[in-house]
Amino acid sequence: MKKIVNDPERVVQDMIQGLVTAHPGSVKQLPDTTVITRKDAPVSGKVGLVSGGGSGHEPAHAGYVGKGMLDAAVAGEVFTSPTPDQVLEAIKAVDSGAGVLLIIKNYTGDVMNFEMAAEMAEAEGIQVEKVVVNDDVAVEDSSFTSGRRGIAGTVFVHKIAGAMAEKGGSLQEVKAVAEKVIRNVRSMGVATSPCTVPAAGKPSFELADDEMEVGIGIHGEPGIERKKVATADEIAGELTDKIFTDLDFANSDVAVMINGLGATPEMELYIVNGKVQAILADQGMNVYKTFVGEFMTSLEMAGCSVTLLKLDNQLKELLDAPSTAPAFYS
Amino acid sequence: MKKIVNDPERVVQDMIQGLVTAHPGSVKQLPDTTVITRKDAPVSGKVGLVSGGGSGHEPAHAGYVGKGMLDAAVAGEVFTSPTPDQVLEAIKAVDSGAGVLLIIKNYTGDVMNFEMAAEMAEAEGIQVEKVVVNDDVAVEDSSFTSGRRGIAGTVFVHKIAGAMAEKGGSLQEVKAVAEKVIRNVRSMGVATSPCTVPAAGKPSFELADDEMEVGIGIHGEPGIERKKVATADEIAGELTDKIFTDLDFANSDVAVMINGLGATPEMELYIVNGKVQAILADQGMNVYKTFVGEFMTSLEMAGCSVTLLKLDNQLKELLDAPSTAPAFYS
């Protein structure tokens, strides 16, 4: 796999440089860290929101830093959790006295390092709460996780908790609405090709020319089943079936996210969306809003995930609230 | 190359279905056509803007249909111009009596078919003007084109002409500002992997494991040179050098677009952007706004293009104007 990079060991630093210079009006890098914050952080009186994780999932997470969404994103090396000291720097940079919520995807390394950072921050007198996102219905445990993995549904947590913080919610209120999103969001994905970590230089796994991996994780962790590549309609059916088995969406208002994992043409994402929408209509669900694009990727993996979020009036209002984050628009 | 599709012969229809159901509040499909229009088309008193071309370049062009941008996009088969009768349907659907501007990428088939549609519309009493975008500095003629090709810079034409139409500009005013953008915009791209047209089932060209094609077109047409894959910094330097040789950007205010061709991780686009920004700063240019993402793709081709647009106050204001198009946000 060819890469357009300078030095495989320096991709994260180079990426951050490129991101900050692309959006100099809205974000900044904390000097000597891999932390991106809102340019105006800390925002007086506002709860701070910090997320992050391994790099390679762009636009997650730095693309979601902005007014109405995250206050900071911490970038680890590719597919590697950021260290506790980096997370601590982010917490300190966004705390204005109202406390900080950590939004953590459920991977063992992330949970451990973010929790350690929370303890360090609390020792410095900062009030910290955390939520752990585990929206992936594919597998209960995996090579990277105890319990379910956090994948694209995390973006809805960023958006909705971010809107709640922006409108002045307290730390407990912001945490409560983040937990509500986590209870109501489910995702599952499929991959048709692997990805290559730049420093590793070879694909993380192999798939035969006619195979796909159902229930893939965003680091290429194994899913449920490896089988012949199915049609878009079959894939849409299989992913939504598994989601519906896990949570009853009947007669709900839902937000839909069709997320490309990196190399999949947008044409194919729209084709999958067409079937997903037909399935939801058949089941009596009302689609409130749909997002099609790349939100939580896995380098140049080909494939997609489907995320459904059950909405009530509060979640709709917060989902619709304005945001200046470069990678999300309502 | 594996595809997430249903029937390779039906990808365009399926994609349109998925796009319309994703954005039912802002766009609609003209029955029995491959034309997507604004939901409220025709907009009374407003000049109508129509663009389009072969499919496979998503989000171009249907993703740019919305308030403040295009009134209609016509989708041809993959990498194939739409037929004149489809373009005519689009013109008729968006004309409110104020006339229609066609924004055509410079490919022989597109120019011919859009011109034929314009003549047919004029015979029906509709006032039609056209502009042809030819921003690609790589090659003067190609297998698909007489003269330069139109690539990602086209999106700036859509945005700025769309804003002018939205604020009530006359057909001549909208055409004039579109031509101003065309005079001021330049692009060039590089590919590290080919793409596969679904109905063809095999890659459109081949590249060795260590090769890239400099000056590639968005249908895999040959560029200037095939050579060893360079670093991101070298690629940024080569693309901007060629652009600067073509048009003097010294001391200008510019908009920058780093466009992914389909399979390139966003991380790599940001890495390229970092160097492009450094080069522009070195040359005394002032970057007004930067766009990093997928705007004009070539299915799952890996690679990127760099687009620079020289801005004056009028173009800045129109670039910043709001738009509801799903794939563009200012």
XYZ file of C-alpha atoms in Angstrom:
660
model
C 0.000 0.000 0.000
C 1.443 3.315 -1.116
C 1.165 6.262 1.232
C 1.376 9.976 0.584
C 3.440 10.787 3.660
C 6.868 12.130 4.538
C 8.120 9.877 7.288
C 5.956 6.991 8.542
C 7.122 7.763 12.069
C 6.022 11.387 11.806
C 2.554 11.083 10.293
C 0.686 12.256 13.387
C 2.747 15.408 13.846
C 2.529 16.220 10.126
C -1.213 15.640 10.121
C -1.762 17.919 13.093
C 0.280 20.609 11.390
C -1.875 20.274 8.287
C -5.081 20.342 10.259
C -4.230 23.407 12.287
C -3.066 25.346 9.243
C -6.260 24.380 7.413
C -8.513 25.727 10.161
C -6.493 28.431 11.911
C -9.596 30.391 12.844
C -11.196 27.628 14.865
C -8.504 25.333 16.279
C -4.988 25.427 17.683
C -2.371 22.916 18.764
C -1.130 22.936 22.341
C 2.623 23.498 21.998
C 4.720 20.328 22.221
C 1.670 18.053 22.401
C -0.605 16.149 20.042
C -3.588 17.991 21.495
C -5.861 20.122 19.317
C -8.180 22.532 21.126
C -10.744 25.121 20.212
C -8.933 28.334 19.507
C -10.845 30.061 22.312
C -10.295 27.325 24.917
C -10.930 27.387 27.788
C -14.396 28.837 27.284
C -15.416 30.703 30.402
C -18.102 28.955 32.423
C -18.532 26.118 29.923
C -18.028 22.415 30.624
C -15.021 21.213 28.613
C -15.323 18.187 26.341
C -12.255 16.084 25.602
C -12.088 13.059 23.316
C -9.439 11.388 21.242
C -7.741 8.087 20.710
C -5.402 6.538 18.228
C -4.834 8.367 14.935
C -5.910 6.865 11.620
C -9.619 7.507 12.160
C -9.699 10.984 10.623
C -11.706 13.182 10.667
C -12.066 11.703 14.173
C -11.265 13.222 16.473
C -9.641 16.566 15.720
C -12.172 17.323 12.977
C -14.835 17.493 15.677
C -13.142 20.213 17.692
C -15.074 23.456 17.462
C -17.851 25.513 18.936
C -20.784 23.258 19.775
C -18.748 20.066 19.742
C -15.412 19.075 21.335
C -13.109 21.463 23.187
C -10.088 19.228 22.630
C -9.020 16.085 20.828
C -5.947 14.110 21.790
C -4.206 12.205 19.008
C -2.270 9.051 19.802
C 0.035 7.355 17.349
C -1.779 5.419 14.621
C -4.223 2.964 16.230
C -2.563 3.586 19.611
C -4.059 5.276 22.642
C -2.682 8.690 23.568
C -0.685 8.698 26.765
C -2.171 9.921 30.069
C 0.066 12.988 30.160
C -1.221 14.130 26.762
C -4.816 13.644 27.877
C -4.019 15.563 31.061
C -2.710 18.489 29.027
C -5.979 18.532 27.108
C -8.049 18.491 30.294
C -6.054 21.342 31.794
C -6.310 23.383 28.613
C -10.100 23.243 28.384
C -11.117 23.443 32.030
C -12.607 26.785 32.916
C -13.720 25.688 36.366
C -16.992 24.101 35.191
C -15.428 20.665 34.893
C -14.450 18.409 32.008
C -16.194 15.424 30.425
C -14.043 12.755 28.755
C -15.679 10.911 25.865
C -13.819 7.625 25.499
C -14.260 4.944 22.873
C -14.264 1.549 24.530
C -10.779 0.218 23.884
C -8.710 -1.112 26.736
C -5.814 1.279 26.182
C -7.988 4.357 25.793
C -10.060 3.606 28.865
C -6.965 3.014 30.978
C -5.087 6.098 29.818
C -8.045 8.483 29.931
C -8.932 7.238 33.441
C -5.379 7.754 34.598
C -5.427 11.278 33.193
C -8.733 11.920 34.973
C -7.195 10.924 38.278
C -4.187 13.147 37.675
C -6.469 16.072 36.821
C -8.624 15.506 39.881
C -5.469 15.539 41.980
C -4.915 19.011 40.560
C -8.396 20.065 41.597
C -10.200 19.711 38.263
C -13.621 18.084 38.289
C -13.642 15.299 35.671
C -16.371 12.919 34.537
C -16.225 10.319 31.801
C -18.425 8.309 29.483
C -17.422 5.248 27.490
C -18.953 4.713 24.050
C -19.609 1.105 23.011
C -21.958 1.293 20.049
C -20.605 -1.603 17.968
C -23.065 -4.502 18.195
C -20.826 -6.914 16.277
C -18.806 -8.579 19.038
C -18.879 -8.596 22.813
C -15.117 -8.683 23.321
C -12.272 -8.265 20.866
C -8.509 -8.139 20.636
C -8.596 -4.444 21.568
C -11.536 -4.385 23.944
C -13.222 -5.814 26.939
C -16.887 -5.313 26.127
C -18.161 -3.737 22.977
C -16.111 -1.402 20.838
C -16.789 2.262 20.288
C -17.024 3.201 16.630
C -18.846 5.782 14.479
C -21.691 6.318 16.946
C -19.136 8.222 19.026
C -19.562 11.162 16.663
C -23.184 11.546 17.751
C -22.011 11.623 21.378
C -19.555 14.407 20.508
C -22.226 16.381 18.712
C -25.002 16.106 21.237
C -22.944 16.434 24.403
C -21.114 19.317 22.740
C -24.365 21.127 22.054
C -25.486 20.604 25.641
C -22.230 22.017 26.966
C -22.464 24.958 24.573
C -25.899 25.902 25.806
C -24.622 25.999 29.362
C -25.393 22.539 30.720
C -23.678 21.539 33.950
C -21.112 18.752 34.019
C -23.781 16.345 35.283
C -26.247 17.434 32.603
C -23.685 17.062 29.837
C -22.699 13.650 31.133
C -26.343 12.585 31.409
C -27.137 13.465 27.814
C -23.948 11.765 26.602
C -25.073 8.630 28.424
C -28.504 8.915 26.865
C -26.922 8.950 23.410
C -24.798 5.935 24.310
C -27.902 4.020 25.437
C -29.659 4.871 22.166
C -26.947 4.440 19.545
C -25.922 1.248 17.766
C -23.522 0.579 14.889
C -22.053 -2.204 12.830
C -19.598 -2.341 9.957
C -18.221 -4.443 7.143
C -14.851 -4.292 5.373
C -13.837 -5.423 1.918
C -10.152 -4.566 2.227
C -7.636 -4.126 5.027
C -5.587 -1.057 5.914
C -1.882 -0.525 6.483
C -0.453 1.278 9.477
C 2.265 3.543 7.990
C 4.990 2.463 10.395
C 4.126 -1.228 9.909
C 4.192 -1.041 6.126
C 2.021 -4.070 5.515
C -1.729 -4.736 5.717
C -3.135 -5.461 9.161
C -4.937 -8.533 7.866
C -5.742 -10.232 4.578
C -8.957 -10.815 2.734
C -9.332 -12.964 -0.358
C -10.364 -11.288 -3.612
C -13.997 -12.261 -3.098
C -14.261 -11.941 0.673
C -15.549 -9.419 3.173
C -15.351 -9.284 6.955
C -18.684 -8.647 8.654
C -18.571 -6.862 11.992
C -15.086 -5.495 11.448
C -13.595 -3.117 13.996
C -11.974 0.169 13.087
C -8.497 -1.229 13.636
C -9.112 -4.300 11.522
C -10.041 -6.407 14.544
C -11.938 -9.521 13.535
C -15.692 -9.355 13.329
C -18.386 -12.003 13.298
C -17.857 -13.722 10.026
C -15.751 -13.738 6.908
C -17.740 -14.505 3.791
C -18.244 -13.847 0.095
C -18.784 -10.199 -0.753
C -22.530 -9.598 -0.732
C -24.587 -6.998 -2.553
C -25.125 -3.544 -1.064
C -28.728 -4.478 -0.282
C -27.685 -7.654 1.502
C -25.055 -5.796 3.498
C -27.562 -3.119 4.503
C -29.957 -5.856 5.573
C -27.404 -7.781 7.579
C -26.089 -4.737 9.440
C -29.519 -3.357 10.303
C -30.821 -6.804 11.332
C -28.051 -7.171 13.871
C -28.688 -3.643 15.162
C -32.442 -4.235 15.512
C -31.831 -7.488 17.381
C -29.821 -5.535 19.909
C -32.121 -2.546 20.421
C -35.754 -2.085 19.534
C -36.028 0.857 17.139
C -39.650 0.150 16.163
C -41.709 3.312 15.596
C -38.756 5.458 16.649
C -37.459 8.679 15.226
C -33.871 7.961 14.212
C -30.727 9.603 12.957
C -28.803 7.534 10.399
C -25.086 7.603 9.702
C -23.623 5.721 6.732
C -19.908 5.950 7.419
C -17.170 5.158 4.937
C -14.147 3.430 6.445
C -11.661 5.181 4.166
C -11.413 3.862 0.632
C -15.047 3.302 -0.244
C -16.422 5.590 -2.960
C -19.200 7.876 -1.799
C -21.309 6.369 -4.574
C -21.299 3.056 -2.683
C -22.192 4.720 0.612
C -25.227 6.279 -1.046
C -26.204 2.924 -2.532
C -26.090 1.364 0.953
C -28.075 4.305 2.295
C -30.842 3.769 -0.247
C -31.465 0.267 1.100
C -31.084 1.267 4.746
C -33.731 3.958 4.277
C -36.069 1.464 2.619
C -35.595 -0.973 5.490
C -36.263 1.687 8.111
C -39.387 2.826 6.289
C -40.602 -0.783 6.091
C -40.182 -1.121 9.829
C -42.158 2.024 10.543
C -39.228 4.140 11.666
C -39.114 7.834 10.934
C -35.741 9.099 9.728
C -35.139 12.540 11.184
C -31.712 13.164 9.678
C -29.161 11.262 7.615
C -25.399 11.630 7.411
C -23.486 9.981 4.566
C -19.712 10.331 4.369
C -16.497 9.616 6.230
C -16.833 10.279 9.946
C -14.796 7.551 11.683
C -12.376 5.883 9.318
C -9.725 3.235 9.477
C -6.995 4.646 7.221
C -7.630 3.292 3.717
C -9.781 0.337 4.712
C -12.628 -0.228 2.243
C -16.037 -0.804 3.724
C -18.687 0.997 5.682
C -20.622 1.051 8.887
C -24.230 1.831 9.639
C -25.155 3.739 12.796
C -28.664 4.315 14.100
C -29.523 6.689 16.922
C -32.950 6.721 18.529
C -34.035 10.314 19.053
C -36.326 12.149 21.415
C -37.049 15.868 21.266
C -34.064 16.777 23.392
C -31.651 14.796 21.226
C -33.129 16.240 18.024
C -32.667 19.773 19.248
C -29.080 19.136 20.294
C -28.272 17.275 17.065
C -29.543 20.272 15.089
C -27.667 22.889 17.103
C -24.968 24.750 15.161
C -21.337 23.660 15.291
C -18.157 25.090 13.804
C -16.245 21.794 13.880
C -14.590 21.341 10.471
C -15.863 17.803 9.917
C -19.469 17.986 11.034
C -22.353 19.982 9.722
C -25.953 19.667 10.814
C -11.494 -4.454 -6.843
C -14.512 -5.319 -4.712
C -17.535 -3.065 -4.863
C -20.399 -2.589 -2.440
C -23.105 -2.386 -5.098
C -26.143 -4.322 -6.220
C -25.892 -4.438 -9.987
C -22.945 -2.796 -11.752
C -25.335 -1.643 -14.468
C -27.605 0.065 -11.951
C -25.150 1.959 -9.756
C -26.239 5.422 -10.892
C -29.938 4.836 -10.271
C -29.206 3.236 -6.883
C -26.909 6.082 -5.913
C -29.482 8.717 -6.804
C -32.064 6.876 -4.747
C -29.688 6.857 -1.785
C -28.845 10.506 -2.179
C -32.411 11.711 -2.413
C -33.516 9.660 0.586
C -30.568 10.993 2.582
C -31.476 14.623 1.932
C -35.225 14.661 1.335
C -35.590 18.163 2.723
C -33.266 19.803 0.227
C -33.228 17.781 -3.018
C -35.493 15.730 -5.244
C -35.125 13.557 -8.323
C -36.957 14.470 -11.488
C -39.128 11.417 -12.194
C -37.688 9.018 -14.781
C -34.435 10.970 -15.111
C -30.989 11.046 -13.518
C -31.503 14.699 -12.652
C -31.364 15.909 -9.043
C -32.782 19.372 -8.383
C -33.297 21.615 -5.409
C -36.533 20.624 -3.772
C -37.937 24.103 -4.356
C -36.894 24.347 -8.032
C -37.601 26.408 -10.004
C -36.903 29.305 -7.662
C -38.957 32.277 -8.727
C -36.940 35.080 -10.302
C -33.589 33.326 -9.760
C -31.096 32.316 -12.439
C -30.931 28.518 -12.536
C -27.571 26.756 -12.308
C -27.124 23.338 -13.892
C -24.003 21.201 -13.799
C -23.256 17.508 -13.971
C -21.256 14.997 -15.900
C -20.317 11.383 -15.612
C -20.939 9.656 -12.294
C -18.089 8.348 -10.156
C -16.964 11.790 -8.961
C -19.196 11.947 -5.893
C -19.993 14.144 -4.071
C -19.826 15.931 -7.455
C -22.225 16.918 -8.689
C -25.452 16.089 -6.877
C -23.881 16.858 -3.489
C -23.627 20.478 -4.585
C -27.323 20.903 -5.267
C -28.915 23.187 -2.712
C -29.702 26.741 -1.812
C -26.746 28.972 -2.657
C -25.171 26.476 -5.041
C -26.544 24.386 -7.927
C -30.204 24.149 -8.849
C -29.713 20.849 -10.644
C -27.083 18.193 -11.286
C -27.341 15.730 -14.145
C -25.721 12.341 -13.596
C -24.401 10.378 -16.554
C -23.336 6.777 -16.373
C -19.957 6.272 -14.658
C -17.332 8.451 -16.388
C -19.799 9.091 -19.236
C -21.448 12.345 -20.172
C -25.175 12.645 -19.525
C -27.256 12.744 -22.684
C -28.616 16.021 -24.079
C -32.200 15.079 -23.276
C -31.336 14.598 -19.582
C -29.574 17.959 -19.491
C -32.584 19.524 -21.211
C -34.884 18.135 -18.519
C -32.673 19.756 -15.884
C -32.707 23.115 -17.682
C -36.483 23.061 -17.998
C -36.920 22.085 -14.357
C -34.869 24.977 -12.958
C -35.776 27.799 -15.338
C -38.043 30.359 -13.726
C -37.779 32.798 -16.597
C -34.519 34.387 -15.437
C -32.417 32.051 -17.563
C -30.089 29.143 -16.871
C -26.306 28.900 -16.647
C -24.661 25.582 -17.516
C -21.396 24.868 -15.711
C -19.538 22.310 -17.813
C -16.270 20.549 -17.063
C -14.110 20.559 -20.168
C -14.526 17.057 -21.554
C -15.448 16.585 -25.172
C -18.590 14.576 -24.459
C -19.860 16.931 -21.769
C -19.275 20.049 -23.856
C -21.037 18.533 -26.841
C -24.045 17.217 -24.933
C -24.549 20.286 -22.754
C -24.301 22.532 -25.833
C -26.850 20.437 -27.661
C -29.172 20.662 -24.659
C -28.679 24.431 -24.575
C -29.748 24.693 -28.200
C -32.793 22.540 -27.565
C -33.744 24.687 -24.556
C -33.283 27.902 -26.492
C -35.574 26.502 -29.179
C -38.149 26.201 -26.401
C -37.657 29.839 -25.471
C -35.351 29.418 -22.461
C -32.376 31.753 -22.181
C -29.239 29.636 -21.635
C -25.609 30.593 -21.106
C -22.667 28.315 -20.444
C -19.187 28.329 -18.978
C -16.548 25.643 -19.405
C -14.189 24.892 -16.511
C -10.628 23.931 -17.415
C -8.621 24.288 -14.216
C -6.253 21.326 -14.614
C -2.796 22.668 -15.508
C -1.307 19.200 -16.068
C -1.885 18.618 -19.763
C -3.117 20.688 -22.675
C -5.072 17.908 -24.386
C -5.972 14.404 -23.241
C -7.834 11.302 -24.289
C -11.078 12.841 -23.015
C -10.480 16.490 -23.804
C -9.525 19.069 -26.310
C -7.855 21.718 -24.160
C -7.431 21.480 -20.449
C -9.583 19.289 -18.245
C -12.010 20.504 -15.634
C -11.405 18.975 -12.215
C -11.862 19.966 -8.551
C -11.748 23.715 -9.209
C -15.212 23.279 -10.674
C -16.565 23.126 -7.134
C -15.470 26.727 -6.536
C -17.341 27.740 -9.698
C -20.471 26.041 -8.374
C -20.150 27.738 -5.023
C -19.419 31.252 -6.179
C -21.769 31.371 -9.154
C -24.420 29.770 -6.938
C -24.046 32.488 -4.338
C -24.297 35.177 -7.027
C -27.476 33.630 -8.397
C -28.916 33.316 -4.894
C -28.393 37.002 -4.190
C -30.326 37.887 -7.307
C -27.629 38.326 -9.940
C -28.759 38.412 -13.569
C -27.792 35.654 -15.982
C -24.994 37.839 -17.349
C -23.752 38.672 -13.840
C -23.766 35.037 -12.777
C -21.952 34.042 -15.946
C -19.412 36.832 -15.481
C -18.508 35.782 -11.957
C -18.282 32.124 -13.002
C -15.839 33.181 -15.723
C -13.868 35.176 -13.197
C -13.481 32.070 -11.038
C -12.414 30.057 -14.072
C -9.737 32.645 -14.909
C -8.457 32.539 -11.330
C -8.539 28.841 -10.440
C -5.871 26.235 -11.137
C -5.534 22.586 -10.073
C -3.316 19.576 -10.459
C -3.434 16.028 -9.147
C -1.452 12.868 -8.565
C -2.619 9.258 -8.266
C -1.038 6.295 -6.540
C -3.634 3.714 -7.559
C -6.187 3.321 -10.352
C -9.950 2.955 -10.103
C -12.371 0.421 -11.508
C -15.536 1.355 -13.344
C -18.170 -1.037 -11.910
C -19.477 -2.219 -15.271
C -15.921 -2.752 -16.569
C -14.818 -4.781 -13.574
C -11.119 -4.154 -13.978
C -8.822 -1.216 -13.216
C -8.721 1.560 -15.795
C -4.910 1.516 -15.823
C -2.048 -0.044 -13.923
C 0.632 1.406 -11.696
C 3.581 -0.512 -10.330
C 3.849 -0.980 -6.564
C 6.218 1.951 -6.242
C 4.813 4.265 -8.908
C 2.577 7.295 -9.058
C 1.109 9.190 -11.983
C 1.645 12.951 -11.822
C -0.978 15.125 -13.494
C -3.595 12.377 -13.545
C -7.109 13.189 -14.711
C -10.243 12.252 -12.810
C -10.993 9.378 -15.163
C -7.523 7.946 -14.972
C -6.397 9.747 -18.120
C -2.628 9.922 -18.360
C -0.834 12.871 -16.834
C 2.614 14.314 -17.318
C 4.835 11.687 -15.869
C 4.882 8.311 -14.210
C 7.531 8.039 -11.528
C 8.491 6.649 -8.129
C 6.126 7.599 -5.328
C 7.456 10.767 -3.757
C 6.992 12.141 -0.262
C 3.991 14.272 0.616
C 6.231 17.338 0.739
C 7.680 16.619 -2.703
C 4.216 16.060 -4.148
C 2.955 19.315 -2.634
C 5.964 21.095 -4.105
C 5.579 19.602 -7.562
C 1.855 20.337 -7.820
C 2.128 23.925 -6.586
C 5.185 24.615 -8.778
C 3.274 23.640 -11.867
C 0.305 25.769 -10.776
C 2.488 28.820 -10.080
C 4.161 28.477 -13.478
C 0.754 28.725 -15.059
C -0.694 31.631 -13.103
C 1.006 34.199 -10.922
C -0.400 33.907 -7.405
C 2.270 36.106 -5.786
C 0.923 38.296 -2.978
C -2.593 37.050 -3.634
C -5.343 36.084 -1.256
C -6.163 32.480 -2.076
C -8.599 29.699 -1.298
C -6.999 26.250 -1.089
C -8.642 22.913 -1.770
C -6.832 19.653 -0.975
C -9.060 17.102 -2.639
C -8.942 13.362 -2.069
C -9.531 11.286 -5.194
C -11.387 8.546 -3.350
C -9.246 6.106 -1.388
C -6.710 8.402 0.224
C -6.946 8.653 4.013
C -7.823 12.103 5.276
C -4.635 11.930 7.337
C -2.628 12.063 4.103
C -4.652 14.972 2.748
C -3.850 16.930 5.891
C -0.170 16.043 5.570
C -0.160 17.410 2.012
C -2.003 20.494 3.213
C 0.641 21.208 5.831
C 3.297 21.527 3.151
C 1.068 23.424 0.729
C 0.374 25.998 3.439
C 4.071 26.334 4.170
C 4.837 26.854 0.484
C 2.118 29.489 0.114
C 3.356 31.330 3.189
C 6.919 31.255 1.823
C 5.706 32.818 -1.385
C 3.901 35.612 0.409
C 0.388 34.421 -0.326
C -2.386 34.901 2.165
C -4.633 31.874 2.643
C -8.185 33.074 3.137
C -9.856 29.691 3.476
C -8.867 26.026 3.184
C -10.943 22.997 2.267
C -9.585 19.496 2.930
C -11.647 16.462 1.984
C -13.268 14.688 -0.923
C -14.906 17.119 -3.325
C -14.294 15.698 -6.824
C -13.343 12.048 -6.707
C -12.556 9.302 -9.142
C -14.265 6.277 -7.578
C -11.680 4.562 -5.373
C -8.590 6.040 -6.997
C -5.906 6.863 -4.417
C -4.288 10.243 -4.712
C -5.105 13.884 -4.356
C -5.293 17.178 -6.167
C -4.396 20.682 -5.094
C -6.560 23.610 -6.218
C -5.740 27.274 -5.715
C -8.190 30.105 -6.350
C -7.095 33.717 -6.409
C -9.627 35.802 -4.524
C -10.776 39.395 -4.591
C -13.359 40.883 -2.239
C -16.267 39.853 -4.413
C -15.128 36.242 -4.619
C -14.473 36.088 -0.864
C -17.956 37.295 -0.068
C -19.551 34.812 -2.448
C -17.360 31.951 -1.218
C -18.474 32.704 2.348
C -22.176 32.957 1.553
C -24.326 30.238 3.128
C -25.277 27.112 1.219
C -27.478 24.142 2.054
C -25.786 21.783 -0.422
C -25.072 18.502 1.422
C -21.417 18.296 0.407
C -20.195 21.843 0.866
C -19.935 23.998 3.919
C -18.282 27.372 4.151
